[in-house]
Amino acid sequence: MPHLTTTGTQLTATGAEELGFGIPGYAHPLLAPVEWAELTRPGTPLHWVVLNVDDGPGDRPDPHCLEATGKVRNAGVQVLGHIDMAHGSRSFGDVVSDAHHYLEWYRVDGFLLDRCPADRADLHGVRRITATLEAVLDGGHLVLNHGSHPYPGYAEVADQLVTFSGPWTDYRWSQVAEWTADYPPERFAHFVHGVPRTHLEEATRIARWQGAGTIFFTDRSARSDHRGHSTAFEALPGYWDEIVSQIGPGVSE
């Protein structure tokens, strides 16, 4: 069973009412109309939804994405623009340019910085970027997707960290870093693919005990697109209604 790697620290399970979904980035609204429509279902415990037009904001405004995100925002859900950090290899100017396009074209509420560096040596550069994006947003919500536990200092430069992104076969035996116990669950998110329906409750228990407040679980397997990025999170899991009911009791189906 996964557990905090602490000594002398009592584990505290997160209440179900505090757990909600972060959508890592559905496919284009023309390819995934059902998925985008589900995001406006009343009562679904959604924390935020990531918009990824074309590995970023694309070259020009997309009317289909504008319409879909407008409906989501009107439903009271935050929309975050997807910005690829490429593990720190993208320039500061390119990252900020993407942010400006997202704001100008789609009026996003924040950003998810994907493939974010996690090492101590890269913290200064990431801090510079997040400070700039906060100024551009005049607030807003910033999520760093490391996919694993980064150097603890990253928790001070963003609203949330994605500290697990990967397969169920790894997640069910995973451990969480000791330093995360100093922060509330709303600071952490977990994305897990390949979760069988029969293990949904176990996966949810793991997220709660590890102190994650935002999750996305899917039964879909990881496949790579032409850029080498996983497509596991681009569609609804087969058990969407079930997991919505599990962590959002009282939601009408």
GROMACS .gro file of C-alpha atoms in nm:
model
  253
    1MET     CA    1   0.000   0.000   0.000
    2PRO     CA    2   0.140   0.346  -0.086
    3HIS     CA    3   0.238   0.555   0.211
    4LEU     CA    4   0.411   0.873   0.318
    5THR     CA    5   0.782   0.820   0.358
    6THR     CA    6   0.784   0.991   0.696
    7THR     CA    7   0.887   0.895   1.045
    8GLY     CA    8   0.659   0.981   1.332
    9THR     CA    9   0.398   1.146   1.108
   10GLN     CA   10   0.038   1.037   1.131
   11LEU     CA   11  -0.142   0.991   0.800
   12THR     CA   12  -0.464   1.180   0.748
   13ALA     CA   13  -0.711   1.084   0.478
   14THR     CA   14  -0.856   1.364   0.271
   15GLY     CA   15  -1.234   1.394   0.288
   16ALA     CA   16  -1.430   1.304  -0.026
   17GLU     CA   17  -1.576   1.652  -0.041
   18GLU     CA   18  -1.225   1.792  -0.099
   19LEU     CA   19  -1.138   1.566  -0.391
   20GLY     CA   20  -1.208   1.680  -0.745
   21PHE     CA   21  -1.102   1.645  -1.107
   22GLY     CA   22  -0.835   1.821  -1.304
   23ILE     CA   23  -0.872   1.745  -1.674
   24PRO     CA   24  -0.519   1.717  -1.822
   25GLY     CA   25  -0.632   1.809  -2.172
   26TYR     CA   26  -0.906   1.650  -2.381
   27ALA     CA   27  -0.867   1.620  -2.757
   28HIS     CA   28  -0.990   1.898  -2.986
   29PRO     CA   29  -1.365   1.968  -2.938
   30LEU     CA   30  -1.438   1.840  -3.289
   31LEU     CA   31  -1.272   1.508  -3.203
   32ALA     CA   32  -1.405   1.485  -2.847
   33PRO     CA   33  -1.746   1.659  -2.839
   34VAL     CA   34  -1.887   1.426  -2.572
   35GLU     CA   35  -1.589   1.489  -2.345
   36TRP     CA   36  -1.623   1.867  -2.368
   37ALA     CA   37  -1.999   1.852  -2.319
   38GLU     CA   38  -1.952   1.649  -1.999
   39LEU     CA   39  -1.748   1.932  -1.850
   40THR     CA   40  -2.061   2.143  -1.815
   41ARG     CA   41  -2.264   1.878  -1.630
   42PRO     CA   42  -2.403   2.048  -1.317
   43GLY     CA   43  -2.246   1.933  -0.994
   44THR     CA   44  -1.944   1.753  -1.141
   45PRO     CA   45  -1.653   1.816  -0.899
   46LEU     CA   46  -1.423   1.989  -1.147
   47HIS     CA   47  -1.131   2.199  -1.028
   48TRP     CA   48  -0.999   2.296  -1.371
   49VAL     CA   49  -0.974   2.194  -1.735
   50VAL     CA   50  -0.665   2.221  -1.954
   51LEU     CA   51  -0.697   2.353  -2.309
   52ASN     CA   52  -0.432   2.222  -2.549
   53VAL     CA   53  -0.508   2.343  -2.901
   54ASP     CA   54  -0.201   2.220  -3.086
   55ASP     CA   55   0.073   2.139  -2.836
   56GLY     CA   56   0.006   2.491  -2.712
   57PRO     CA   57  -0.225   2.774  -2.826
   58GLY     CA   58  -0.171   2.708  -3.198
   59ASP     CA   59  -0.094   2.967  -3.465
   60ARG     CA   60  -0.429   3.146  -3.464
   61PRO     CA   61  -0.756   3.152  -3.267
   62ASP     CA   62  -0.966   2.838  -3.309
   63PRO     CA   63  -1.341   2.916  -3.299
   64HIS     CA   64  -1.430   2.562  -3.191
   65CYS     CA   65  -1.196   2.581  -2.891
   66LEU     CA   66  -1.322   2.929  -2.806
   67GLU     CA   67  -1.682   2.806  -2.805
   68ALA     CA   68  -1.604   2.496  -2.598
   69THR     CA   69  -1.398   2.679  -2.337
   70GLY     CA   70  -1.655   2.956  -2.317
   71LYS     CA   71  -1.920   2.704  -2.214
   72VAL     CA   72  -1.688   2.553  -1.955
   73ARG     CA   73  -1.603   2.891  -1.806
   74ASN     CA   74  -1.971   2.989  -1.802
   75ALA     CA   75  -2.030   2.673  -1.598
   76GLY     CA   76  -1.793   2.812  -1.336
   77VAL     CA   77  -1.490   2.595  -1.415
   78GLN     CA   78  -1.139   2.735  -1.459
   79VAL     CA   79  -0.974   2.683  -1.798
   80LEU     CA   80  -0.594   2.654  -1.801
   81GLY     CA   81  -0.379   2.695  -2.109
   82HIS     CA   82  -0.132   2.412  -2.178
   83ILE     CA   83   0.227   2.531  -2.211
   84ASP     CA   84   0.503   2.282  -2.283
   85MET     CA   85   0.818   2.351  -2.084
   86ALA     CA   86   1.002   2.066  -2.262
   87HIS     CA   87   1.194   1.991  -1.940
   88GLY     CA   88   1.338   2.342  -1.945
   89SER     CA   89   1.462   2.351  -2.303
   90ARG     CA   90   1.212   2.612  -2.429
   91SER     CA   91   1.310   2.977  -2.412
   92PHE     CA   92   1.158   3.224  -2.170
   93GLY     CA   93   1.027   3.428  -2.464
   94ASP     CA   94   0.849   3.131  -2.624
   95VAL     CA   95   0.677   3.036  -2.300
   96VAL     CA   96   0.555   3.391  -2.235
   97SER     CA   97   0.442   3.425  -2.597
   98ASP     CA   98   0.226   3.113  -2.559
   99ALA     CA   99   0.076   3.261  -2.244
  100HIS     CA  100  -0.015   3.587  -2.415
  101HIS     CA  101  -0.183   3.399  -2.702
  102TYR     CA  102  -0.390   3.190  -2.463
  103LEU     CA  103  -0.505   3.501  -2.281
  104GLU     CA  104  -0.578   3.702  -2.593
  105TRP     CA  105  -0.756   3.425  -2.784
  106TYR     CA  106  -0.923   3.216  -2.511
  107ARG     CA  107  -0.929   3.432  -2.195
  108VAL     CA  108  -0.785   3.148  -1.986
  109ASP     CA  109  -0.784   3.154  -1.607
  110GLY     CA  110  -0.433   3.018  -1.569
  111PHE     CA  111  -0.178   2.775  -1.708
  112LEU     CA  112  -0.054   2.420  -1.673
  113LEU     CA  113   0.320   2.408  -1.740
  114ASP     CA  114   0.372   2.059  -1.878
  115ARG     CA  115   0.699   1.864  -1.865
  116CYS     CA  116   0.821   2.110  -1.605
  117PRO     CA  117   1.177   2.072  -1.473
  118ALA     CA  118   1.199   1.925  -1.124
  119ASP     CA  119   1.561   1.970  -1.015
  120ARG     CA  120   1.689   2.229  -0.770
  121ALA     CA  121   1.917   2.377  -1.036
  122ASP     CA  122   1.619   2.467  -1.255
  123LEU     CA  123   1.411   2.627  -0.980
  124HIS     CA  124   1.534   2.982  -1.041
  125GLY     CA  125   1.438   2.970  -1.409
  126VAL     CA  126   1.094   2.827  -1.335
  127ARG     CA  127   1.040   3.086  -1.063
  128ARG     CA  128   1.115   3.361  -1.314
  129ILE     CA  129   0.857   3.218  -1.553
  130THR     CA  130   0.583   3.169  -1.294
  131ALA     CA  131   0.634   3.520  -1.154
  132THR     CA  132   0.597   3.661  -1.505
  133LEU     CA  133   0.286   3.453  -1.577
  134GLU     CA  134   0.128   3.563  -1.248
  135ALA     CA  135   0.184   3.924  -1.350
  136VAL     CA  136   0.038   3.858  -1.697
  137LEU     CA  137  -0.265   3.687  -1.544
  138ASP     CA  138  -0.304   3.940  -1.264
  139GLY     CA  139  -0.355   3.638  -1.041
  140GLY     CA  140  -0.492   3.318  -1.191
  141HIS     CA  141  -0.408   2.955  -1.128
  142LEU     CA  142  -0.070   2.799  -1.205
  143VAL     CA  143  -0.004   2.424  -1.212
  144LEU     CA  144   0.339   2.268  -1.263
  145ASN     CA  145   0.328   1.920  -1.415
  146HIS     CA  146   0.646   1.748  -1.305
  147GLY     CA  147   0.491   1.402  -1.312
  148SER     CA  148   0.698   1.309  -1.006
  149HIS     CA  149   0.804   1.474  -0.681
  150PRO     CA  150   1.022   1.776  -0.755
  151TYR     CA  151   1.265   1.962  -0.531
  152PRO     CA  152   1.050   2.101  -0.244
  153GLY     CA  153   1.110   2.465  -0.339
  154TYR     CA  154   0.878   2.429  -0.639
  155ALA     CA  155   0.581   2.424  -0.402
  156GLU     CA  156   0.647   2.792  -0.334
  157VAL     CA  157   0.626   2.908  -0.697
  158ALA     CA  158   0.289   2.770  -0.812
  159ASP     CA  159  -0.061   2.694  -0.685
  160GLN     CA  160  -0.042   2.321  -0.755
  161LEU     CA  161   0.211   2.055  -0.847
  162VAL     CA  162   0.137   1.736  -1.041
  163THR     CA  163   0.350   1.495  -0.842
  164PHE     CA  164   0.238   1.178  -1.017
  165SER     CA  165   0.161   1.119  -1.384
  166GLY     CA  166   0.189   0.765  -1.504
  167PRO     CA  167   0.045   0.413  -1.508
  168TRP     CA  168  -0.161   0.240  -1.243
  169THR     CA  169   0.100  -0.036  -1.217
  170ASP     CA  170   0.337   0.225  -1.069
  171TYR     CA  171   0.080   0.429  -0.880
  172ARG     CA  172  -0.057   0.144  -0.669
  173TRP     CA  173   0.288   0.092  -0.514
  174SER     CA  174   0.400   0.454  -0.516
  175GLN     CA  175   0.525   0.657  -0.222
  176VAL     CA  176   0.491   1.026  -0.160
  177ALA     CA  177   0.777   1.252  -0.052
  178GLU     CA  178   0.794   1.345   0.315
  179TRP     CA  179   0.795   1.720   0.252
  180THR     CA  180   0.446   1.713   0.094
  181ALA     CA  181   0.295   1.652   0.440
  182ASP     CA  182   0.364   2.021   0.515
  183TYR     CA  183   0.107   2.130   0.254
  184PRO     CA  184  -0.271   2.080   0.220
  185PRO     CA  185  -0.417   1.838  -0.041
  186GLU     CA  186  -0.528   2.121  -0.272
  187ARG     CA  187  -0.162   2.179  -0.356
  188PHE     CA  188  -0.116   1.843  -0.533
  189ALA     CA  189  -0.261   1.659  -0.832
  190HIS     CA  190  -0.226   1.301  -0.962
  191PHE     CA  191  -0.289   1.180  -1.319
  192VAL     CA  192  -0.311   0.801  -1.354
  193HIS     CA  193  -0.381   0.596  -1.667
  194GLY     CA  194  -0.460   0.227  -1.703
  195VAL     CA  195  -0.667   0.214  -1.384
  196PRO     CA  196  -0.905  -0.086  -1.406
  197ARG     CA  197  -1.267  -0.027  -1.306
  198THR     CA  198  -1.225  -0.286  -1.030
  199HIS     CA  199  -0.948  -0.076  -0.871
  200LEU     CA  200  -1.118   0.266  -0.878
  201GLU     CA  201  -1.187   0.272  -0.504
  202GLU     CA  202  -0.832   0.165  -0.428
  203ALA     CA  203  -0.693   0.437  -0.654
  204THR     CA  204  -0.910   0.698  -0.482
  205ARG     CA  205  -0.792   0.580  -0.139
  206ILE     CA  206  -0.431   0.612  -0.253
  207ALA     CA  207  -0.489   0.970  -0.369
  208ARG     CA  208  -0.650   1.064  -0.039
  209TRP     CA  209  -0.384   0.904   0.178
  210GLN     CA  210  -0.106   1.058  -0.027
  211GLY     CA  211  -0.261   1.400   0.015
  212ALA     CA  212  -0.372   1.479  -0.341
  213GLY     CA  213  -0.674   1.704  -0.379
  214THR     CA  214  -0.704   1.692  -0.759
  215ILE     CA  215  -0.709   1.372  -0.966
  216PHE     CA  216  -0.775   1.229  -1.309
  217PHE     CA  217  -0.800   0.852  -1.343
  218THR     CA  218  -0.864   0.669  -1.670
  219ASP     CA  219  -0.882   0.310  -1.785
  220ARG     CA  220  -0.721   0.409  -2.115
  221SER     CA  221  -0.366   0.298  -2.186
  222ALA     CA  222  -0.076   0.524  -2.272
  223ARG     CA  223  -0.014   0.575  -2.640
  224SER     CA  224   0.208   0.833  -2.803
  225ASP     CA  225   0.109   1.080  -3.072
  226HIS     CA  226   0.338   1.197  -3.352
  227ARG     CA  227   0.520   1.427  -3.106
  228GLY     CA  228   0.580   1.146  -2.859
  229HIS     CA  229   0.322   1.278  -2.610
  230SER     CA  230   0.081   1.044  -2.431
  231THR     CA  231  -0.281   1.043  -2.552
  232ALA     CA  232  -0.414   0.850  -2.251
  233PHE     CA  233  -0.595   1.153  -2.108
  234GLU     CA  234  -0.751   1.287  -2.428
  235ALA     CA  235  -1.084   1.102  -2.389
  236LEU     CA  236  -1.332   1.011  -2.118
  237PRO     CA  237  -1.256   0.704  -1.911
  238GLY     CA  238  -1.505   0.423  -1.966
  239TYR     CA  239  -1.625   0.460  -1.606
  240TRP     CA  240  -1.670   0.839  -1.603
  241ASP     CA  241  -2.023   0.828  -1.458
  242GLU     CA  242  -1.909   0.589  -1.188
  243ILE     CA  243  -1.615   0.794  -1.072
  244VAL     CA  244  -1.814   1.118  -1.084
  245SER     CA  245  -2.072   0.956  -0.855
  246GLN     CA  246  -1.795   0.815  -0.633
  247ILE     CA  247  -1.625   1.145  -0.553
  248GLY     CA  248  -1.918   1.376  -0.621
  249PRO     CA  249  -2.217   1.223  -0.442
  250GLY     CA  250  -2.552   1.360  -0.542
  251VAL     CA  251  -2.452   1.443  -0.900
  252SER     CA  252  -2.737   1.373  -1.140
  253GLU     CA  253  -2.647   1.131  -1.418
   0.00000   0.00000   0.00000
